[in-house]
Coordinates of C-alpha atoms and ligand atoms in Angstrom, one line a residue:
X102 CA -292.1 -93.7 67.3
X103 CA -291.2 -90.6 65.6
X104 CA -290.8 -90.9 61.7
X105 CA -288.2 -90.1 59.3
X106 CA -287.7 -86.9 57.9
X107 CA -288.3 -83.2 59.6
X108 CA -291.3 -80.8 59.0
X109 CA -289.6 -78.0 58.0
X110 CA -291.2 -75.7 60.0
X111 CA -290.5 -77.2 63.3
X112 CA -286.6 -76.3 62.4
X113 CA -287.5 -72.7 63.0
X114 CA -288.9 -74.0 66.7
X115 CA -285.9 -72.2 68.4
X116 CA -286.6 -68.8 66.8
X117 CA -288.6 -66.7 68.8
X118 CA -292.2 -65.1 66.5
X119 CA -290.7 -62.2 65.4
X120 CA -287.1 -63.1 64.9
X121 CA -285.4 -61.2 61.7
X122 CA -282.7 -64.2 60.5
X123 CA -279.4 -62.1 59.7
X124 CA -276.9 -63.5 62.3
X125 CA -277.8 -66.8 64.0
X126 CA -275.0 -66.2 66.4
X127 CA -276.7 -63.7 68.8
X128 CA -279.7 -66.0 69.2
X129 CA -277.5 -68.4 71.1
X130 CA -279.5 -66.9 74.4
X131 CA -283.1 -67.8 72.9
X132 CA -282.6 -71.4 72.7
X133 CA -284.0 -73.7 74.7
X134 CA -281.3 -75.7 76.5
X135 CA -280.9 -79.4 76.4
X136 CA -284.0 -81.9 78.0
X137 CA -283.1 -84.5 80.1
X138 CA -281.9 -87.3 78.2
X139 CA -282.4 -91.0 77.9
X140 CA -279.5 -92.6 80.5
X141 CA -279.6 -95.2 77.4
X142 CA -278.8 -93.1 74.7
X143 CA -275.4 -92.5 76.8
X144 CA -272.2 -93.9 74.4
X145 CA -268.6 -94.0 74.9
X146 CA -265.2 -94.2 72.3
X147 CA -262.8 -96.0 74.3
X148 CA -261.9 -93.4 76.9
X149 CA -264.4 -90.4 75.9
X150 CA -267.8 -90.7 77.5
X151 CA -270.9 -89.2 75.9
X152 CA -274.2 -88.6 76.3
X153 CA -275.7 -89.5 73.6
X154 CA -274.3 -90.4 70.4
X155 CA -274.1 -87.4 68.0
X156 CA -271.2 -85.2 67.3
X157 CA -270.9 -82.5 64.9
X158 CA -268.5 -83.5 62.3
X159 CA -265.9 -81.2 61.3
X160 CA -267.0 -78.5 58.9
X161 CA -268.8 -75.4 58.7
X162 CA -271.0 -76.4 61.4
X163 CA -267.9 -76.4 63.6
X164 CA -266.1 -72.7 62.1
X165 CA -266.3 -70.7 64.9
X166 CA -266.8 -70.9 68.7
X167 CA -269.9 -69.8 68.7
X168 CA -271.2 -72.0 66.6
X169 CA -270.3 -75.0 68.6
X170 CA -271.0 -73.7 72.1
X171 CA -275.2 -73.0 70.4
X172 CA -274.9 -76.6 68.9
X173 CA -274.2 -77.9 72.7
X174 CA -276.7 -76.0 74.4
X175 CA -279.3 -78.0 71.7
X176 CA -278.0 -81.3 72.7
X177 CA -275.2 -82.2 70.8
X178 CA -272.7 -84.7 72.4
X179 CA -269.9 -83.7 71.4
X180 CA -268.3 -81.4 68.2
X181 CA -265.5 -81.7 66.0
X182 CA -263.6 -78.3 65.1
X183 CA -263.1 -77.3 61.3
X184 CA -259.9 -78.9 60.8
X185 CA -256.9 -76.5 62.1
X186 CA -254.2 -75.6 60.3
X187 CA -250.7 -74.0 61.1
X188 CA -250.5 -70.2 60.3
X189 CA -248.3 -70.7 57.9
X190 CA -250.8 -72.7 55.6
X191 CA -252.7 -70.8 53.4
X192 CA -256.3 -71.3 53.3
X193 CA -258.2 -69.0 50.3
X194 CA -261.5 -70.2 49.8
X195 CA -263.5 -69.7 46.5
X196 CA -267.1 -69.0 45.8
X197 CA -268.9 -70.3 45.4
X198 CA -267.8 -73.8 46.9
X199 CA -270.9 -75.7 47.2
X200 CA -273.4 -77.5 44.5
X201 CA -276.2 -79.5 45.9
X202 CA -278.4 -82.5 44.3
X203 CA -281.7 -81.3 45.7
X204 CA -284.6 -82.9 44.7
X205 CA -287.6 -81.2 45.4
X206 CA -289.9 -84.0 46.3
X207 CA -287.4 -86.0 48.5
X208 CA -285.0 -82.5 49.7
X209 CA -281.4 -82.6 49.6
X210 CA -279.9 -86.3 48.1
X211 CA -276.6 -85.2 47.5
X212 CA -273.8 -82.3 48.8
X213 CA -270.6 -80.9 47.2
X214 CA -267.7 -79.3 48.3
X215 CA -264.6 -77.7 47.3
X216 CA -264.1 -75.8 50.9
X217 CA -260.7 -75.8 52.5
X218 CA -259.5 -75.9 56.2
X219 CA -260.6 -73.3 58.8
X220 CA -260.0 -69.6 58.3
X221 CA -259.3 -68.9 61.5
X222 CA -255.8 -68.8 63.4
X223 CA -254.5 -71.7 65.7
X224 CA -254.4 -68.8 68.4
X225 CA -258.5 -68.3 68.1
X226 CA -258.9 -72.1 68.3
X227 CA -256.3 -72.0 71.2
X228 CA -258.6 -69.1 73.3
X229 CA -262.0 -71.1 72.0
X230 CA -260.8 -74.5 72.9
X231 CA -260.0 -73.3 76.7
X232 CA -263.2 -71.6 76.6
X233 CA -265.4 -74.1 75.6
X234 CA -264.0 -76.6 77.6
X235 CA -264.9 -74.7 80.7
X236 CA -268.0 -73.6 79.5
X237 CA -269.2 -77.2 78.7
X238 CA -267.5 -80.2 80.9
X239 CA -270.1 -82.6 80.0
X240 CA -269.4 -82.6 76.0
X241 CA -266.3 -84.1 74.0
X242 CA -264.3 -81.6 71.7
X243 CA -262.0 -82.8 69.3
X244 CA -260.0 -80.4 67.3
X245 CA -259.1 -81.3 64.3
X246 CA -255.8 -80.6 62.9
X247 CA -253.9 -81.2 59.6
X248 CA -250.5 -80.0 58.2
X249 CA -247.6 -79.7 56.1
X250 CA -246.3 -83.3 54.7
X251 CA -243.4 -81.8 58.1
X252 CA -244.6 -84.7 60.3
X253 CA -243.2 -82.4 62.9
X254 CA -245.9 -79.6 61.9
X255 CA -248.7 -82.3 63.0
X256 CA -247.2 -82.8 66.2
X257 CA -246.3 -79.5 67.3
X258 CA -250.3 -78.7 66.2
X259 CA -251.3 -81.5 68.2
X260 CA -249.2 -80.5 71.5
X261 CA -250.8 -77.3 70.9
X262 CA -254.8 -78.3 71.1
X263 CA -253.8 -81.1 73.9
X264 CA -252.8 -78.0 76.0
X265 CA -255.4 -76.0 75.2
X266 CA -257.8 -78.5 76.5
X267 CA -259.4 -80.6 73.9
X268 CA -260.3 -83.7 74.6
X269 CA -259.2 -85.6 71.9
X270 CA -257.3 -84.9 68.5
X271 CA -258.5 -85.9 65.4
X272 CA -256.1 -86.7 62.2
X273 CA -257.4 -85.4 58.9
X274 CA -255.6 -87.4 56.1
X275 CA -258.8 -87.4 54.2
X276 CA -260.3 -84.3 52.5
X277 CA -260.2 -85.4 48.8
X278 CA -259.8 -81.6 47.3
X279 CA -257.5 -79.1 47.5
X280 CA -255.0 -80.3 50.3
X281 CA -254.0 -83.4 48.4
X282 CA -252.6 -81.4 45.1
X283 CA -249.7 -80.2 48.3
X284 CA -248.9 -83.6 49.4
X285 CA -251.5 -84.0 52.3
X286 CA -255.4 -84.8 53.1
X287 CA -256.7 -88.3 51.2
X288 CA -253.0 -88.2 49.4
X289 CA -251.8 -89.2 53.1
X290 CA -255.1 -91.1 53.8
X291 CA -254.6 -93.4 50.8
X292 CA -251.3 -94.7 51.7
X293 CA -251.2 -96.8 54.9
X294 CA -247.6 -96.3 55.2
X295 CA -248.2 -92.4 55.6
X296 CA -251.2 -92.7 57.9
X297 CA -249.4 -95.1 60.2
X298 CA -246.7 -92.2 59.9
X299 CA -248.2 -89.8 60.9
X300 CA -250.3 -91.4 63.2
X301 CA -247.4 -92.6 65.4
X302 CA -245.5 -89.3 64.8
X303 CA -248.8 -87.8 66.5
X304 CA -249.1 -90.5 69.2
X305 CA -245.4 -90.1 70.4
X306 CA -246.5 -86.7 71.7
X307 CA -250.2 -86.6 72.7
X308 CA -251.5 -88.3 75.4
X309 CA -255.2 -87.4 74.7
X310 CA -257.3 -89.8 72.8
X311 CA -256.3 -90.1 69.2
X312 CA -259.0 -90.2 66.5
X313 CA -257.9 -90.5 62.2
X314 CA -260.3 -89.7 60.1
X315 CA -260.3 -91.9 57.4
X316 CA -260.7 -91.4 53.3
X317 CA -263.4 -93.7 51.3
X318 CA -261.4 -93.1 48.4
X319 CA -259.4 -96.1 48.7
X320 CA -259.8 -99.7 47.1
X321 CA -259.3 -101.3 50.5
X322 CA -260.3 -99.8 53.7
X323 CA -259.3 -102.5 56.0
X324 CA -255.4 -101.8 55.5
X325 CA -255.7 -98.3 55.9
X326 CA -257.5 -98.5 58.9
X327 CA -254.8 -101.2 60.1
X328 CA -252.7 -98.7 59.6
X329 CA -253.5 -96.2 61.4
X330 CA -254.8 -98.8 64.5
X331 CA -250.9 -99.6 64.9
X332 CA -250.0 -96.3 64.3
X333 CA -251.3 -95.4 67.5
X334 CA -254.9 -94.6 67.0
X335 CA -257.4 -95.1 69.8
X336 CA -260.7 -94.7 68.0
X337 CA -261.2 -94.5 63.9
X338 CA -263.6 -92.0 62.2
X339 CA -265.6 -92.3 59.4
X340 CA -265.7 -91.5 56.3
X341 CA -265.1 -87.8 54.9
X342 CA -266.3 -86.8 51.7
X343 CA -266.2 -89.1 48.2
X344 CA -264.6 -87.6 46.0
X345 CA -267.0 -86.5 43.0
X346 CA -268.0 -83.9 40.1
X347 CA -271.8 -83.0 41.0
X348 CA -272.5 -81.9 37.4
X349 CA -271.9 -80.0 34.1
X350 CA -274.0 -77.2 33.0
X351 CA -275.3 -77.8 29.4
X352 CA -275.4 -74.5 28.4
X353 CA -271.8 -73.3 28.4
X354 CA -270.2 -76.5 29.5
X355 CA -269.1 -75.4 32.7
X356 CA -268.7 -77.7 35.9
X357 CA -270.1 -77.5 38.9
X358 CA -269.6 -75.5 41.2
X359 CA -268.4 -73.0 38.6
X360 CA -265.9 -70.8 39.8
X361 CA -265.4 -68.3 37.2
X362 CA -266.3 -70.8 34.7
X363 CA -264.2 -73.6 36.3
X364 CA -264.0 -76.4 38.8
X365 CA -262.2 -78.6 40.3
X366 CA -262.9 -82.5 41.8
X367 CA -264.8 -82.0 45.3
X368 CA -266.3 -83.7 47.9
X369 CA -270.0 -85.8 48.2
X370 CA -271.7 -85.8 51.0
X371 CA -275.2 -86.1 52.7
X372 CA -277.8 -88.9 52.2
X373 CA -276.0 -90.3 48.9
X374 CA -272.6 -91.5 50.4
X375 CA -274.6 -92.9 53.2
X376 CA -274.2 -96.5 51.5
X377 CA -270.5 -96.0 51.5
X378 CA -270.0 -94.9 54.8
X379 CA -271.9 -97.6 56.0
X380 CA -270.4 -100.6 53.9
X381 CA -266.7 -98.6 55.2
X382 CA -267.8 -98.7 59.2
X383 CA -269.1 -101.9 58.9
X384 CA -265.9 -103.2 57.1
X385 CA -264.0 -102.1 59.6
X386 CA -265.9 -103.2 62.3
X387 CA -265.7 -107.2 61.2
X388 CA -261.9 -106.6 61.0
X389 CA -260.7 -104.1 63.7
X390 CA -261.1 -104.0 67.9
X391 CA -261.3 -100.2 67.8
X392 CA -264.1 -98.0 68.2
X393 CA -265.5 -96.2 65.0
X394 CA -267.2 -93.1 64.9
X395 CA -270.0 -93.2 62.0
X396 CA -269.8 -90.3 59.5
X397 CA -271.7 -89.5 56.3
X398 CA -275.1 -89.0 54.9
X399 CA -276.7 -89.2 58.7
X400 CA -279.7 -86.8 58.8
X401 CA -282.0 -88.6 61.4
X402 CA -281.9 -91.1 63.9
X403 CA -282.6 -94.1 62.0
X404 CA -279.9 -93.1 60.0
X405 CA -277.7 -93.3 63.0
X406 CA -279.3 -96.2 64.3
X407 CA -278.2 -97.5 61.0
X408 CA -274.2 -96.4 61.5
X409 CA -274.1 -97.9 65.2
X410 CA -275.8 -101.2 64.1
X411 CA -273.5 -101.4 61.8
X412 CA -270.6 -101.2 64.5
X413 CA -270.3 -97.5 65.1
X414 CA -270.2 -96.3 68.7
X415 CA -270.5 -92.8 67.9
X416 CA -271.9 -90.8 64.6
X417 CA -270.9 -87.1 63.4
X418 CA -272.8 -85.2 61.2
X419 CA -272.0 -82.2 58.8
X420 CA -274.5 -82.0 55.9
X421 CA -277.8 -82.2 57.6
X422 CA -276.6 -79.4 60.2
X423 CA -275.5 -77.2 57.2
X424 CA -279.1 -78.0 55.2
X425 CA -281.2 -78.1 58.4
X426 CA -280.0 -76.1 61.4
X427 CA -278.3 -78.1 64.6
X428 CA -281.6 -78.3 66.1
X429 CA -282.1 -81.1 64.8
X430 CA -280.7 -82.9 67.5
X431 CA -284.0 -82.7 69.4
X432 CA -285.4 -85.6 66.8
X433 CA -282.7 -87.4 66.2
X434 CA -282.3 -88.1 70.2
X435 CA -285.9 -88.0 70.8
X436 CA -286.4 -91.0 67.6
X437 CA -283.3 -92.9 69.1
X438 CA -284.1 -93.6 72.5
X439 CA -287.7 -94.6 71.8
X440 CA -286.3 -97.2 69.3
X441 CA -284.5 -98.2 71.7
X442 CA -287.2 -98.6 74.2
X443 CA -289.2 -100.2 71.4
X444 CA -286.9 -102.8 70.9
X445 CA -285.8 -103.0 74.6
X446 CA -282.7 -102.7 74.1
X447 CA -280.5 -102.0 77.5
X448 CA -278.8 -99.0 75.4
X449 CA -276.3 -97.9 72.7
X450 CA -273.4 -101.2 73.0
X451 CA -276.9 -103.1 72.9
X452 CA -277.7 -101.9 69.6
X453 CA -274.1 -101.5 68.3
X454 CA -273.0 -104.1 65.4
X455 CA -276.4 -106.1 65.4
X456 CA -276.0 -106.1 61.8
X457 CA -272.5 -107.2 61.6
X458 CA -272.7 -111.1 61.8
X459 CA -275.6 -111.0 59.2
X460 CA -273.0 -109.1 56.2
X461 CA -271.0 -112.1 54.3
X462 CA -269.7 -112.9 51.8
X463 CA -271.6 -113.4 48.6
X464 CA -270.7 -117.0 48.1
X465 CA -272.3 -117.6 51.7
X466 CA -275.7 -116.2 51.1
X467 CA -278.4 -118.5 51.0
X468 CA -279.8 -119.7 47.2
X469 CA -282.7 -122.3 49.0
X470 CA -285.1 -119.7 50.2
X471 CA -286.5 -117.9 46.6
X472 CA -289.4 -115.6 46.4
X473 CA -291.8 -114.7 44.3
X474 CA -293.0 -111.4 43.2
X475 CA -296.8 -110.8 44.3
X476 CA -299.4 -108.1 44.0
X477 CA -300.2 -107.8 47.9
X478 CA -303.0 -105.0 47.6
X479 CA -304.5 -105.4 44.3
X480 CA -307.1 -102.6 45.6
X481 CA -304.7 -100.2 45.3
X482 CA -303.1 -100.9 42.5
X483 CA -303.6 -98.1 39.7
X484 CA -302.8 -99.7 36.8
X485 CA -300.1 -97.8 35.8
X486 CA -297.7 -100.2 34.5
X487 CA -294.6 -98.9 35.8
X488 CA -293.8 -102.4 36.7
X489 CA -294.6 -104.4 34.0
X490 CA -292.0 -101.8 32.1
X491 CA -289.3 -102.3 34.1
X492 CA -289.9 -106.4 33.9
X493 CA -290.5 -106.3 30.4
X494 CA -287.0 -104.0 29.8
X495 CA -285.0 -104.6 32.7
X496 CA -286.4 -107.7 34.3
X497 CA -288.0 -111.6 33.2
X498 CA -291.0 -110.5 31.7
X499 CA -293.1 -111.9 34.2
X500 CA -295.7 -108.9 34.5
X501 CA -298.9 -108.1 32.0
X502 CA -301.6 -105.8 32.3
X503 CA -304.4 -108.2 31.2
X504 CA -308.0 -106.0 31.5
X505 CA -306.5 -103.0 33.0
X506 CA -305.4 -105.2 36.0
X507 CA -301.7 -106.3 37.1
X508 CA -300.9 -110.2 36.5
X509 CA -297.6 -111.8 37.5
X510 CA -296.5 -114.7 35.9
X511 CA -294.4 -116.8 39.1
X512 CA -293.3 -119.1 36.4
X513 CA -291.3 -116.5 34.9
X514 CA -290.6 -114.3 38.0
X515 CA -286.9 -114.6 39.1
X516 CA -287.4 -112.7 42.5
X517 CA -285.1 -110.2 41.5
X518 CA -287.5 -107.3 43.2
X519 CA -287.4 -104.6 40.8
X520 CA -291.2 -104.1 40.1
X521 CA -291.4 -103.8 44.2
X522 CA -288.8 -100.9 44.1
X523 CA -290.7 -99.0 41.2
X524 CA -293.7 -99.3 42.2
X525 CA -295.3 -96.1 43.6
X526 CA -298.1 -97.1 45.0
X527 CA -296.3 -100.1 47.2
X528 CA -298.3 -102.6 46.5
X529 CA -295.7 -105.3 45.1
X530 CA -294.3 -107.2 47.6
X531 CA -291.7 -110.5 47.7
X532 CA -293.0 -113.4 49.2
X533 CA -291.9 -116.9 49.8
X534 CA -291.9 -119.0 46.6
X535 CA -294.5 -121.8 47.5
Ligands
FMN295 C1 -268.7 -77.9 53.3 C2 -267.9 -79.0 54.0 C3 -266.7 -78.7 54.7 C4 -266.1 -79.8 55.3 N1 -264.9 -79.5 56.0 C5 -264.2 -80.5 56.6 C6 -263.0 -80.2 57.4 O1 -262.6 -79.1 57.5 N2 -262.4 -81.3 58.0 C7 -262.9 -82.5 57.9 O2 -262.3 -83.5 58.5 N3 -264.0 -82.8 57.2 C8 -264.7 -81.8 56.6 N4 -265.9 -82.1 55.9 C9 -266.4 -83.5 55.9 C10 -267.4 -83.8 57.0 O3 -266.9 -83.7 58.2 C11 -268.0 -85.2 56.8 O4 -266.9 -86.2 56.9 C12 -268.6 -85.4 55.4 O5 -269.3 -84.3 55.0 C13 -269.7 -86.6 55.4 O6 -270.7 -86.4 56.4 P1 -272.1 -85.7 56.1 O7 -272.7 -86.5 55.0 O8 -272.8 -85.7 57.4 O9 -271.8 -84.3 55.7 C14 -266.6 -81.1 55.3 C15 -267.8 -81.3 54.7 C16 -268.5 -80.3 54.1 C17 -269.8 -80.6 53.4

């Protein structure tokens, strides 16, 4: 089974030898097209049938026509524009917009953003939308619109990308920066009375499939999603980003990303909101009948396999595309289906929400079977006493060095498995208690 993680150099795999990187657009014709794919890996989202699992989430990934139409020829299932906006919405970007958390042992851990809504007109997304439609039957596009706090403004948008052909229309109440300082974004996806709003303002006038994108930035998800489920919604997607501030700079005190010295809340993305996307999809999965689409901090299969065990039927993905290049498709359907082989599993609904029944409350989880800390591969053990550290400071103190050599005390071990989680060497494991 293929593991986690890319070699970076197999990301350049599309680019032919002697390829000068200025414009990726015009190398649309060197890419190899889509393989043949797994029958299993197939998905659907109520009425929208995929072929496999993976969308591209709304973002810079999904700016421009061209951009999509190269991601579909890879493999992707399905894309969701950059959110549309009338004309009459400004959208003035700054720069720089991004900071990233990138650790240079483990790559990019965390992503932020302080982007706005797509820069180009609802007539270009009217011509693309057409055009991509024809070009590519066989893949789902959603557009992605948001407006004014004019409920009307949503629903002439929406009319508008219904007859231009999209499949489906997705609701963004839920970027956390910029749009909610004018009344819409997560300040509409943090009141359920406004979602449902909206939503059945939307619904009223759209008979494609409905998607709302919902905010983590919320106390509650569950009423939210409620919400926007008798609003009208047909499927639920999420999350978008958490809102964060990735950093200060020590030196002069500015935060980051600095725009001329200043910033402004954004969003987190990319493998650190993964936990939060997944306890928000899985929350809604135990409460709601509707299908979810998984989004946040996927950047390989088992991530995804993660999202859909967790009760999504679909995932999107924004950060990994932006960090990695949309070839990475090729892996993250190539990893999926032979886990799914592996596990012999009949296909995606097989593996969807395995996890669920297994998440509880607290109160409900067993306090009968306790374990025990124990050096598994004393061989390999170097000594370095990471672990008796962290038990002496933030554990039992159940852990000496005693000749050079690690000695755990069971007595005093509480099986709290913290020496196991610093240990580099992986040689401290939990066992049953005896
Ligand atoms: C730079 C950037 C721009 C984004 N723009 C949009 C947007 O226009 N509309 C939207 O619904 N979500 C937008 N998102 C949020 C993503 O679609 C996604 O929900 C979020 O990034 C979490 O997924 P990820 O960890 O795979 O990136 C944006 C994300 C990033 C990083």
């Amino acid at each position: 089974m293929p593991t986690r993680g890319y070699d970076p150099r197999t990301l350049l795999f599309f680019l032919p030898g002697n390829t000068t990187i200025k414009n990726p657009l015009p190398l649309f014709l060197t890419v190899a097209p889509m393989p043949d794919l797994d029958p299993r890996l197939k998905t659907s989202l109520g009425p929208l049938e995929l072929k496999n699992p993976f969308l591209l989430a709304s973002g810079p990934p999904t700016a421009s026509g061209g951009q999509i139409r190269r991601a579909f020829h890879m493999g992707w299932a399905g894309a969701v524009t950059k959110t549309i906006v009338p004309d009459t919405m400004e959208i003035a970007d700054v720069s720089p917009r991004f900071a990233a958390w990138n650790d240079t042992g483990s790559g990019l851990l965390g992503f932020e953003n302080i982007e706005l809504l797509s820069k180009n007109n609802v007539a270009y997304w009217m011509r693309e939308i057409a055009a991509i439609r024809s070009e590519y039957p066989d893949r789902v596009l959603v557009a992605s619109i948001m407006a004014s706090p004019d409920i009307h403004e949503w629903q002439e948008l929406a009319v508008m990308v219904q007859e231009a052909g999209a499949d489906a229309v997705e609701l963004n109440v839920s970027c956390p920066h910029g749009m909610p300082e004018r009344g819409i974004g997560a300040f509409m996806g943090q009141d359920p009375g406004m979602v449902s709003d909206v939503t059945r303002a939307v619904r009223e006038v759209v008979k494609i499939p409905l998607i709302v994108k919902l905010t983590p930035n919320v106390t509650d998800i569950v009423p939210v999603a409620r919400a926007a489920v008798e609003g009208g919604a047909d499927i639920l997607a999420a999350i978008n980003t958490v809102q964060c501030l990735m950093g200060i700079d020590l030196e002069n005190f500015e935060p980051l990303p600095a725009v001329a010295g200043s910033s402004a809340y954004g969003g987190y993305s990319g493998p650190a909101v993964k936990p939060i996307g997944l306890r928000v999809v899985s929350q809604i999965a135990s409460s709601l009948q509707v299908p979810v689409m998984g989004i946040g901090g996927i950047s390989c299969w088992q991530d995804a396999a993660e999202y859909i065990a967790a009760g999504a039927s679909a995932v999107q993905v924004c950060t990994a595309v932006m960090w990695n290049g949309a070839g990475i498709i090729r892996a993250m359907n190539d990893g999926l289906s032979a886990y799914i082989a592996q596990k012999k599993m009949s296909g995606i609904p097989d593996l969807r929400g395995r996890a669920l029944l297994r998440i509880g409350t607290h109160a409900a989880l067993r306090r009968d079977t306790p374990l025990v800390a124990t050096l598994l591969y004393p061989r390999r053990c170097t000594s370095c006493g990471r672990c008796v550290v962290a038990c002496r400071d933030g554990g039992y103190q159940a852990i000496s060095l005693v000749e050079g050599n690690v000695v755990i005390d069971p007595e005093r071990c509480d099986g709290c498995s913290l020496c196991s989680l610093v240990c580099a060497e992986q040689v401290i494991a939990l066992q049953p208690r005896r």
